[in-house]
mmCIF file of C-alpha atoms and ligand atoms in Angstrom:
data_model
loop_
_atom_site.group_PDB
_atom_site.id
_atom_site.type_symbol
_atom_site.label_atom_id
_atom_site.label_comp_id
_atom_site.label_asym_id
_atom_site.label_seq_id
_atom_site.Cartn_x
_atom_site.Cartn_y
_atom_site.Cartn_z
ATOM 1 C CA MET A 1472 -9.464 14.293 -0.878
ATOM 2 C CA ASN A 1473 -11.453 16.254 -2.251
ATOM 3 C CA ASN A 1474 -14.886 17.210 -1.695
ATOM 4 C CA LYS A 1475 -17.259 14.672 -3.644
ATOM 5 C CA LEU A 1476 -15.289 12.416 -2.548
ATOM 6 C CA PHE A 1477 -15.191 12.897 1.293
ATOM 7 C CA PHE A 1478 -18.705 13.419 0.776
ATOM 8 C CA ALA A 1479 -19.587 10.060 -0.834
ATOM 9 C CA LEU A 1480 -17.198 8.560 1.913
ATOM 10 C CA LEU A 1481 -19.040 10.049 4.501
ATOM 11 C CA ILE A 1482 -22.306 8.751 2.619
ATOM 12 C CA ALA A 1483 -20.847 5.167 2.884
ATOM 13 C CA CYS A 1484 -19.964 5.683 6.066
ATOM 14 C CA ALA A 1485 -23.435 7.517 7.440
ATOM 15 C CA SER A 1486 -25.549 4.207 5.862
ATOM 16 C CA SER A 1487 -22.859 1.360 6.711
ATOM 17 C CA GLN A 1488 -23.177 2.497 10.455
ATOM 18 C CA LEU A 1489 -26.887 0.771 10.510
ATOM 19 C CA HIS A 1490 -24.485 -2.045 10.573
ATOM 20 C CA ALA A 1491 -21.639 -1.687 12.694
ATOM 21 C CA GLU A 1492 -19.270 -4.923 11.714
ATOM 22 C CA THR A 1493 -16.392 -6.141 13.454
ATOM 23 C CA ILE A 1494 -13.324 -5.987 11.193
ATOM 24 C CA LEU A 1495 -10.196 -8.383 12.611
ATOM 25 C CA ILE A 1496 -7.017 -6.430 11.457
ATOM 26 C CA PHE A 1497 -3.516 -7.930 10.944
ATOM 27 C CA GLY A 1498 -0.999 -5.700 11.423
ATOM 28 C CA GLY A 1499 -3.649 -3.364 13.208
ATOM 29 C CA GLU A 1500 -2.056 -3.045 16.319
ATOM 30 C CA LYS A 1501 1.956 -1.065 15.662
ATOM 31 C CA GLY A 1502 2.417 -1.714 11.866
ATOM 32 C CA TRP A 1503 1.798 1.672 10.065
ATOM 33 C CA ILE A 1504 -0.885 1.514 7.200
ATOM 34 C CA GLY A 1505 -3.238 -0.986 10.126
ATOM 35 C CA GLN A 1506 -3.515 1.227 12.637
ATOM 36 C CA LYS A 1507 -4.485 3.834 10.326
ATOM 37 C CA LEU A 1508 -7.188 1.502 9.537
ATOM 38 C CA VAL A 1509 -8.126 0.288 12.674
ATOM 39 C CA ALA A 1510 -8.762 4.791 13.431
ATOM 40 C CA LEU A 1511 -10.700 5.165 10.208
ATOM 41 C CA PHE A 1512 -12.996 1.195 10.816
ATOM 42 C CA ARG A 1513 -13.782 3.143 14.317
ATOM 43 C CA GLN A 1514 -14.567 6.675 12.750
ATOM 44 C CA ALA A 1515 -16.932 5.070 10.393
ATOM 45 C CA GLY A 1516 -18.578 3.858 13.834
ATOM 46 C CA HIS A 1517 -17.295 0.018 13.247
ATOM 47 C CA ASN A 1518 -15.696 -2.203 15.514
ATOM 48 C CA ALA A 1519 -12.335 -2.661 14.399
ATOM 49 C CA VAL A 1520 -9.848 -5.559 16.522
ATOM 50 C CA PRO A 1521 -6.404 -5.302 15.715
ATOM 51 C CA ALA A 1522 -5.206 -9.182 15.689
ATOM 52 C CA LYS A 1523 -3.627 -10.929 17.905
ATOM 53 C CA SER A 1524 -2.251 -13.616 16.264
ATOM 54 C CA ARG A 1525 0.523 -14.233 13.876
ATOM 55 C CA LEU A 1526 -0.138 -15.169 10.283
ATOM 56 C CA GLU A 1527 2.032 -18.472 10.348
ATOM 57 C CA ASN A 1528 0.241 -19.627 13.303
ATOM 58 C CA ARG A 1529 -3.387 -21.105 11.887
ATOM 59 C CA GLU A 1530 -4.589 -22.820 15.513
ATOM 60 C CA ASP A 1531 -4.003 -19.444 16.654
ATOM 61 C CA ILE A 1532 -6.051 -17.293 13.696
ATOM 62 C CA VAL A 1533 -8.747 -20.026 13.794
ATOM 63 C CA ALA A 1534 -9.087 -18.944 17.799
ATOM 64 C CA GLU A 1535 -8.919 -15.431 17.778
ATOM 65 C CA ILE A 1536 -12.168 -15.537 14.775
ATOM 66 C CA LYS A 1537 -13.855 -17.950 17.049
ATOM 67 C CA THR A 1538 -13.856 -15.063 19.798
ATOM 68 C CA VAL A 1539 -13.994 -11.743 17.727
ATOM 69 C CA LYS A 1540 -16.549 -13.160 15.484
ATOM 70 C CA PRO A 1541 -15.786 -10.979 12.752
ATOM 71 C CA ASP A 1542 -17.594 -9.554 9.662
ATOM 72 C CA ALA A 1543 -14.569 -9.208 7.503
ATOM 73 C CA ILE A 1544 -10.901 -9.848 7.864
ATOM 74 C CA ILE A 1545 -8.232 -6.972 6.678
ATOM 75 C CA ASN A 1546 -4.265 -8.074 6.072
ATOM 76 C CA ALA A 1547 -2.520 -5.462 6.938
ATOM 77 C CA ALA A 1548 0.990 -7.655 8.248
ATOM 78 C CA GLY A 1549 3.016 -8.464 6.180
ATOM 79 C CA ILE A 1550 7.611 -8.085 6.027
ATOM 80 C CA ILE A 1551 8.677 -5.347 3.977
ATOM 81 C CA GLY A 1552 12.270 -5.311 5.431
ATOM 82 C CA LYS A 1553 13.794 -3.227 8.017
ATOM 83 C CA PRO A 1554 15.234 -0.656 7.569
ATOM 84 C CA ASN A 1555 13.777 -1.433 3.850
ATOM 85 C CA VAL A 1556 13.943 -4.191 1.644
ATOM 86 C CA ASP A 1557 16.939 -4.979 1.136
ATOM 87 C CA TRP A 1558 17.259 -7.314 4.371
ATOM 88 C CA CYS A 1559 14.770 -9.931 2.896
ATOM 89 C CA GLU A 1560 17.695 -10.469 0.599
ATOM 90 C CA THR A 1561 19.345 -11.589 3.247
ATOM 91 C CA HIS A 1562 16.343 -13.159 5.396
ATOM 92 C CA LYS A 1563 14.313 -15.116 2.968
ATOM 93 C CA GLN A 1564 12.786 -17.927 4.991
ATOM 94 C CA GLU A 1565 11.479 -15.118 7.623
ATOM 95 C CA THR A 1566 9.877 -12.912 4.297
ATOM 96 C CA ILE A 1567 8.472 -16.174 2.787
ATOM 97 C CA ARG A 1568 6.643 -17.594 5.919
ATOM 98 C CA VAL A 1569 5.048 -14.399 6.058
ATOM 99 C CA ASN A 1570 4.865 -12.975 2.919
ATOM 100 C CA VAL A 1571 3.733 -15.994 1.463
ATOM 101 C CA ILE A 1572 2.404 -19.315 3.892
ATOM 102 C CA GLY A 1573 1.102 -16.700 6.459
ATOM 103 C CA THR A 1574 -0.963 -14.822 4.063
ATOM 104 C CA ILE A 1575 -2.272 -17.759 2.506
ATOM 105 C CA ASN A 1576 -2.674 -19.082 5.906
ATOM 106 C CA LEU A 1577 -5.175 -16.423 6.829
ATOM 107 C CA ALA A 1578 -6.376 -15.841 3.084
ATOM 108 C CA ASP A 1579 -7.348 -19.763 3.223
ATOM 109 C CA ILE A 1580 -8.355 -19.869 6.829
ATOM 110 C CA ALA A 1581 -10.929 -16.576 5.850
ATOM 111 C CA TYR A 1582 -12.272 -18.843 2.941
ATOM 112 C CA GLN A 1583 -13.036 -21.845 5.626
ATOM 113 C CA HIS A 1584 -14.507 -19.340 7.846
ATOM 114 C CA ASN A 1585 -16.452 -18.128 4.759
ATOM 115 C CA LEU A 1586 -15.258 -14.326 5.929
ATOM 116 C CA HIS A 1587 -13.873 -11.560 3.293
ATOM 117 C CA LEU A 1588 -10.176 -10.943 3.508
ATOM 118 C CA THR A 1589 -8.826 -7.118 2.267
ATOM 119 C CA ASN A 1590 -5.039 -7.829 1.677
ATOM 120 C CA ILE A 1591 -2.527 -4.764 1.389
ATOM 121 C CA SER A 1592 0.020 -6.043 -1.024
ATOM 122 C CA THR A 1593 2.267 -3.981 -2.961
ATOM 123 C CA GLY A 1594 2.636 -2.881 -6.777
ATOM 124 C CA CYS A 1595 6.293 -3.084 -7.008
ATOM 125 C CA ILE A 1596 5.806 -6.026 -9.014
ATOM 126 C CA TYR A 1597 6.388 -4.136 -11.979
ATOM 127 C CA GLU A 1598 9.129 -2.366 -13.923
ATOM 128 C CA TYR A 1599 8.780 0.119 -16.841
ATOM 129 C CA ASP A 1600 9.409 -2.944 -20.279
ATOM 130 C CA ALA A 1601 9.275 -2.059 -24.293
ATOM 131 C CA GLN A 1602 5.336 -1.663 -24.116
ATOM 132 C CA HIS A 1603 5.494 -0.263 -20.988
ATOM 133 C CA PRO A 1604 8.523 2.987 -21.264
ATOM 134 C CA MET A 1605 8.930 5.065 -18.601
ATOM 135 C CA TRP A 1606 7.344 8.492 -19.103
ATOM 136 C CA SER A 1607 4.823 7.562 -21.801
ATOM 137 C CA GLY A 1608 1.591 7.451 -19.011
ATOM 138 C CA ILE A 1609 1.050 3.443 -20.349
ATOM 139 C CA GLY A 1610 0.682 1.963 -17.023
ATOM 140 C CA PHE A 1611 0.710 -1.881 -16.357
ATOM 141 C CA THR A 1612 -3.377 -3.046 -15.843
ATOM 142 C CA GLU A 1613 -4.038 -5.751 -13.410
ATOM 143 C CA GLU A 1614 -4.291 -8.404 -16.335
ATOM 144 C CA GLU A 1615 -0.630 -8.260 -16.991
ATOM 145 C CA ALA A 1616 1.581 -10.413 -15.131
ATOM 146 C CA PRO A 1617 3.648 -9.121 -12.736
ATOM 147 C CA ASN A 1618 7.029 -8.795 -14.348
ATOM 148 C CA PHE A 1619 9.641 -7.460 -11.635
ATOM 149 C CA ASP A 1620 11.098 -9.588 -9.197
ATOM 150 C CA GLY A 1621 14.285 -7.838 -8.814
ATOM 151 C CA SER A 1622 14.150 -8.280 -5.082
ATOM 152 C CA PHE A 1623 13.383 -10.970 -2.669
ATOM 153 C CA TYR A 1624 10.198 -8.586 -0.870
ATOM 154 C CA SER A 1625 8.724 -8.169 -4.677
ATOM 155 C CA ALA A 1626 9.695 -11.977 -5.812
ATOM 156 C CA THR A 1627 7.189 -13.538 -2.370
ATOM 157 C CA LYS A 1628 4.198 -10.975 -3.195
ATOM 158 C CA ILE A 1629 4.124 -12.325 -6.673
ATOM 159 C CA LEU A 1630 4.372 -15.876 -5.369
ATOM 160 C CA MET A 1631 1.417 -14.997 -2.552
ATOM 161 C CA GLU A 1632 -1.042 -13.255 -5.317
ATOM 162 C CA LYS A 1633 -0.410 -15.567 -7.583
ATOM 163 C CA LEU A 1634 -2.307 -18.116 -5.098
ATOM 164 C CA ILE A 1635 -4.550 -15.270 -3.197
ATOM 165 C CA LEU A 1636 -6.176 -14.731 -6.297
ATOM 166 C CA ASN A 1637 -7.412 -18.127 -6.369
ATOM 167 C CA TYR A 1638 -9.642 -17.689 -3.613
ATOM 168 C CA PRO A 1639 -12.581 -15.711 -3.963
ATOM 169 C CA ASN A 1640 -13.336 -14.392 -0.641
ATOM 170 C CA VAL A 1641 -10.462 -11.967 -1.218
ATOM 171 C CA LEU A 1642 -9.624 -8.160 -2.270
ATOM 172 C CA ASN A 1643 -5.937 -7.596 -3.362
ATOM 173 C CA LEU A 1644 -5.052 -4.260 -3.154
ATOM 174 C CA ARG A 1645 -1.743 -3.420 -4.698
ATOM 175 C CA VAL A 1646 -0.012 -0.207 -2.743
ATOM 176 C CA LYS A 1647 3.185 1.842 -4.280
ATOM 177 C CA MET A 1648 4.945 3.883 -2.844
ATOM 178 C CA PRO A 1649 2.342 4.996 -0.225
ATOM 179 C CA LEU A 1650 2.751 8.600 1.548
ATOM 180 C CA SER A 1651 0.775 10.289 4.412
ATOM 181 C CA THR A 1652 0.617 13.416 6.822
ATOM 182 C CA ASP A 1653 3.043 11.574 9.477
ATOM 183 C CA MET A 1654 6.734 12.552 7.887
ATOM 184 C CA ASP A 1655 8.218 9.497 9.748
ATOM 185 C CA HIS A 1656 6.857 7.008 7.471
ATOM 186 C CA GLY A 1657 6.285 6.877 3.413
ATOM 187 C CA PHE A 1658 8.160 7.780 0.306
ATOM 188 C CA VAL A 1659 8.910 11.144 0.801
ATOM 189 C CA ALA A 1660 10.256 10.896 4.417
ATOM 190 C CA LYS A 1661 13.104 8.376 3.210
ATOM 191 C CA ILE A 1662 13.866 10.200 0.007
ATOM 192 C CA ILE A 1663 14.310 13.032 1.946
ATOM 193 C CA LYS A 1664 16.634 11.888 4.088
ATOM 194 C CA TYR A 1665 18.691 9.915 0.618
ATOM 195 C CA GLU A 1666 22.094 11.713 0.230
ATOM 196 C CA LYS A 1667 21.175 11.183 -3.845
ATOM 197 C CA VAL A 1668 18.410 10.408 -5.169
ATOM 198 C CA VAL A 1669 17.484 8.584 -8.545
ATOM 199 C CA ASN A 1670 14.319 10.648 -10.648
ATOM 200 C CA ILE A 1671 11.926 7.951 -12.140
ATOM 201 C CA PRO A 1672 8.119 8.229 -12.295
ATOM 202 C CA ASN A 1673 6.439 6.073 -10.476
ATOM 203 C CA SER A 1674 2.716 5.852 -9.623
ATOM 204 C CA LEU A 1675 2.099 6.659 -6.034
ATOM 205 C CA CYS A 1676 -0.537 6.246 -2.802
ATOM 206 C CA ILE A 1677 -1.655 8.942 -0.876
ATOM 207 C CA LEU A 1678 -2.821 7.148 2.020
ATOM 208 C CA ASP A 1679 -5.101 9.657 3.082
ATOM 209 C CA ASP A 1680 -6.580 9.094 -0.091
ATOM 210 C CA MET A 1681 -6.587 5.961 -0.976
ATOM 211 C CA LEU A 1682 -7.296 3.828 2.923
ATOM 212 C CA PRO A 1683 -11.054 5.319 3.201
ATOM 213 C CA LEU A 1684 -11.626 3.362 -0.313
ATOM 214 C CA ALA A 1685 -10.686 0.320 1.548
ATOM 215 C CA VAL A 1686 -13.364 0.450 4.061
ATOM 216 C CA ASP A 1687 -16.074 1.364 1.463
ATOM 217 C CA MET A 1688 -13.796 -1.597 -0.561
ATOM 218 C CA THR A 1689 -14.374 -4.140 2.416
ATOM 219 C CA LEU A 1690 -18.197 -3.256 3.981
ATOM 220 C CA ARG A 1691 -19.385 -3.691 0.043
ATOM 221 C CA ARG A 1692 -17.292 -7.094 0.056
ATOM 222 C CA LEU A 1693 -15.648 -6.243 -3.447
ATOM 223 C CA THR A 1694 -13.181 -9.006 -4.276
ATOM 224 C CA GLY A 1695 -10.956 -9.615 -6.436
ATOM 225 C CA ASN A 1696 -7.710 -7.551 -7.943
ATOM 226 C CA TYR A 1697 -7.089 -3.886 -7.800
ATOM 227 C CA ASN A 1698 -4.458 -1.394 -8.447
ATOM 228 C CA PHE A 1699 -4.512 0.967 -5.403
ATOM 229 C CA VAL A 1700 -2.804 4.419 -6.792
ATOM 230 C CA ASN A 1701 -4.156 7.585 -7.629
ATOM 231 C CA PRO A 1702 -4.187 8.031 -11.600
ATOM 232 C CA GLY A 1703 -0.496 9.118 -13.567
ATOM 233 C CA ALA A 1704 2.802 8.929 -12.248
ATOM 234 C CA LEU A 1705 5.244 11.739 -10.584
ATOM 235 C CA SER A 1706 9.322 11.540 -11.101
ATOM 236 C CA HIS A 1707 11.565 11.638 -7.641
ATOM 237 C CA ASN A 1708 12.130 15.182 -8.641
ATOM 238 C CA GLN A 1709 8.231 16.212 -9.433
ATOM 239 C CA VAL A 1710 7.845 15.189 -5.872
ATOM 240 C CA LEU A 1711 10.572 17.221 -4.335
ATOM 241 C CA GLU A 1712 10.127 20.339 -6.683
ATOM 242 C CA LEU A 1713 6.744 20.062 -4.431
ATOM 243 C CA TYR A 1714 8.351 19.857 -1.226
ATOM 244 C CA LYS A 1715 10.577 22.059 -1.531
ATOM 245 C CA LYS A 1716 7.574 24.368 -3.208
ATOM 246 C CA TYR A 1717 5.277 23.567 -0.342
ATOM 247 C CA ILE A 1718 7.255 23.143 2.652
ATOM 248 C CA ASP A 1719 10.081 23.466 2.420
ATOM 249 C CA PRO A 1720 11.672 26.004 0.312
ATOM 250 C CA SER A 1721 15.544 25.201 1.957
ATOM 251 C CA PHE A 1722 15.131 21.763 0.637
ATOM 252 C CA THR A 1723 18.079 20.880 -1.675
ATOM 253 C CA TRP A 1724 19.217 17.650 -3.227
ATOM 254 C CA LYS A 1725 21.117 15.789 -6.035
ATOM 255 C CA ASN A 1726 20.150 13.144 -7.812
ATOM 256 C CA PHE A 1727 22.153 9.952 -9.382
ATOM 257 C CA SER A 1728 21.804 7.251 -12.279
ATOM 258 C CA ILE A 1729 19.905 4.064 -11.548
ATOM 259 C CA GLU A 1730 23.000 1.975 -12.508
ATOM 260 C CA GLU A 1731 24.934 4.464 -9.071
ATOM 261 C CA HIS A 1732 21.284 3.624 -7.289
ATOM 262 C CA ASN A 1733 21.977 -0.468 -8.317
ATOM 263 C CA GLN A 1734 25.873 -0.158 -6.482
ATOM 264 C CA ILE A 1735 24.325 0.924 -3.126
ATOM 265 C CA LEU A 1736 21.614 -1.480 -2.392
ATOM 266 C CA LYS A 1737 21.367 -5.079 -2.230
ATOM 267 C CA ALA A 1738 18.288 -5.730 -4.400
ATOM 268 C CA ARG A 1739 17.195 -3.530 -7.471
ATOM 269 C CA ARG A 1740 14.112 -1.373 -7.196
ATOM 270 C CA ALA A 1741 10.692 -1.101 -8.705
ATOM 271 C CA ASN A 1742 10.039 1.573 -11.190
ATOM 272 C CA ALA A 1743 6.496 1.302 -12.627
ATOM 273 C CA GLU A 1744 3.197 3.299 -13.541
ATOM 274 C CA LEU A 1745 -0.001 1.126 -12.596
ATOM 275 C CA SER A 1746 -3.417 2.023 -14.169
ATOM 276 C CA ALA A 1747 -5.547 3.297 -11.896
ATOM 277 C CA ALA A 1748 -8.036 2.636 -14.591
ATOM 278 C CA LYS A 1749 -10.022 0.073 -12.653
ATOM 279 C CA LEU A 1750 -9.988 1.571 -9.534
ATOM 280 C CA LEU A 1751 -10.931 4.629 -11.445
ATOM 281 C CA LYS A 1752 -14.507 2.854 -12.513
ATOM 282 C CA LEU A 1753 -15.298 2.474 -8.575
ATOM 283 C CA TYR A 1754 -14.566 5.648 -7.524
ATOM 284 C CA PRO A 1755 -14.023 8.187 -10.765
ATOM 285 C CA GLU A 1756 -13.426 11.218 -8.441
ATOM 286 C CA LEU A 1757 -10.082 9.329 -7.345
ATOM 287 C CA PRO A 1758 -7.613 12.988 -7.260
ATOM 288 C CA PRO A 1759 -5.025 12.619 -9.627
ATOM 289 C CA ILE A 1760 -1.680 12.046 -8.148
ATOM 290 C CA LYS A 1761 0.399 15.899 -8.794
ATOM 291 C CA GLU A 1762 -3.182 17.231 -7.340
ATOM 292 C CA ALA A 1763 -3.618 14.730 -4.567
ATOM 293 C CA LEU A 1764 0.075 14.879 -3.258
ATOM 294 C CA ILE A 1765 -0.323 19.221 -3.410
ATOM 295 C CA ASN A 1766 -3.150 19.234 -1.306
ATOM 296 C CA LEU A 1767 -1.268 16.966 0.953
ATOM 297 C CA PHE A 1768 1.467 18.880 1.092
ATOM 298 C CA LYS A 1769 -0.892 22.068 1.577
ATOM 299 C CA LYS A 1770 -2.116 19.909 4.836
ATOM 300 C CA ILE A 1771 1.317 19.118 6.021
ATOM 301 C CA ALA A 1772 2.508 22.072 5.724
ATOM 302 C CA ALA A 1773 -0.186 23.972 7.741
ATOM 303 C CA GLN A 1774 0.136 21.308 10.334
ATOM 304 C CA ASN A 1775 4.117 22.068 10.465
ATOM 305 C CA GLN A 1776 2.656 26.070 11.062
ATOM 306 C CA LYS A 1777 0.507 25.023 14.031
HETATM 307 N N1 NAP B 272 5.014 0.766 4.014
HETATM 308 C C1 NAP B 272 5.670 0.546 2.227
HETATM 309 O O1 NAP B 272 6.080 1.070 1.534
HETATM 310 C C2 NAP B 272 4.405 0.029 1.368
HETATM 311 C C3 NAP B 272 4.465 -0.081 0.188
HETATM 312 C C4 NAP B 272 3.697 -0.959 -0.273
HETATM 313 C C5 NAP B 272 2.664 -1.703 0.023
HETATM 314 N N2 NAP B 272 3.074 -2.338 1.701
HETATM 315 C C6 NAP B 272 2.561 -3.625 1.777
HETATM 316 O O2 NAP B 272 1.636 -3.115 2.907
HETATM 317 C C7 NAP B 272 1.728 -4.087 4.174
HETATM 318 C C8 NAP B 272 1.581 -2.974 5.416
HETATM 319 O O3 NAP B 272 2.838 -2.874 5.356
HETATM 320 P P1 NAP B 272 3.306 -1.203 6.468
HETATM 321 O O4 NAP B 272 3.728 -0.099 5.963
HETATM 322 O O5 NAP B 272 2.092 -1.087 7.397
HETATM 323 O O6 NAP B 272 4.177 -1.707 7.102
HETATM 324 P P2 NAP B 272 5.162 -2.121 9.114
HETATM 325 O O7 NAP B 272 4.818 -0.833 9.570
HETATM 326 O O8 NAP B 272 6.147 -2.641 9.013
HETATM 327 O O9 NAP B 272 4.072 -3.038 9.229
HETATM 328 C C9 NAP B 272 3.824 -4.630 9.246
HETATM 329 C C10 NAP B 272 2.877 -5.338 10.647
HETATM 330 O O10 NAP B 272 2.695 -6.741 9.768
HETATM 331 C C11 NAP B 272 2.768 -6.746 11.756
HETATM 332 N N3 NAP B 272 3.612 -8.750 10.971
HETATM 333 C C12 NAP B 272 4.667 -8.480 10.681
HETATM 334 N N4 NAP B 272 5.377 -10.180 10.607
HETATM 335 C C13 NAP B 272 3.898 -10.766 10.965
HETATM 336 C C14 NAP B 272 2.951 -11.898 11.064
HETATM 337 N N5 NAP B 272 4.067 -13.409 11.112
HETATM 338 N N6 NAP B 272 2.315 -12.210 12.026
HETATM 339 C C15 NAP B 272 1.419 -10.866 11.734
HETATM 340 N N7 NAP B 272 1.572 -9.331 11.750
HETATM 341 C C16 NAP B 272 3.201 -9.583 11.609
HETATM 342 C C17 NAP B 272 4.272 -6.550 12.363
HETATM 343 O O11 NAP B 272 3.891 -7.151 13.260
HETATM 344 P P3 NAP B 272 6.012 -6.649 13.858
HETATM 345 O O12 NAP B 272 6.223 -5.971 14.319
HETATM 346 O O13 NAP B 272 4.844 -7.454 16.032
HETATM 347 O O14 NAP B 272 6.053 -8.203 13.482
HETATM 348 C C18 NAP B 272 3.583 -5.140 11.531
HETATM 349 O O15 NAP B 272 2.742 -4.767 13.108
HETATM 350 C C19 NAP B 272 2.729 -4.669 3.659
HETATM 351 O O16 NAP B 272 2.332 -5.860 3.383
HETATM 352 C C20 NAP B 272 3.861 -4.371 2.780
HETATM 353 O O17 NAP B 272 3.528 -5.140 1.722
HETATM 354 C C21 NAP B 272 3.967 -1.862 1.979
#
């Protein structure tokens, strides 16, 4: 994160400490993104409570709200498919139960309890098309309808989004290809293990830059739909070249085509650039993806040297 952004967030955190809030966080107990949000809210002096109830169990959620008495709720729970989204192709009912029914359940309960909900969703609901060609730098905006349901995971997220945006208490954050300093999770952690990688530009979300914004947006009770990515796009090769330069000079990789890639997948993957313009209006200091990734890799390299 650059200095300006860091200080803006410090001020936001300091002013918000005037009133420490209780934030109930689904996915906060064991989830990758949820645990990071719990830590960030706590660092900012708030009472972050990892939720115990399951998204699809309405009575349990209502009971938990009565006990915890949150000021706001975050949903960072969801099915992402393990080891990858292909899992959702063969577990459709389980995926619907959590990513559609469960998520809408939570939004509806939050609405009935007059509580703000920040929903961590996905930007993997677009793919390049004639109006947004690859390498053009023309990103999909929040106003443009999703055009990628080529995986069941993405299809459930589109259905959920169509419904959840009818709730005026909801902030929907579309995370795409997240990565962070912990190299056992995220986009780079995945692609450095692949035998071959495609080479397609995509929007990425450096969680170290972006999750503090999710905290701020929640505390400000912002609502609506946001592409939650760093500005710009980087291709797999551009990311790996930077990885090689900053982290592992001995790293090598091989490319293959999208057609060859599709042959080893159950479901196609969403490749697209999303526009960060709406988010940049709120946070003009948000670093572009190349700068953000170099900062992140430098941090990881420094950690590795310790
Ligand atoms: N990771 C990515 O690459 C990525 C990219 C874009 C968007 N996102 C979105 O970000 C959100 C969080 O992803 P993540 O990477 O943090 O995934 P994660 O590490 O798998 O965490 C998801 C959490 O959701 C919980 N969960 C699953 N079903 C639940 C249910 N029915 N009720 C309550 N909790 C449930 C899981 O707990 P249990 O293990 O106990 O089930 C887990 O702790 C997801 O909605 C995902 O779609 C992720």
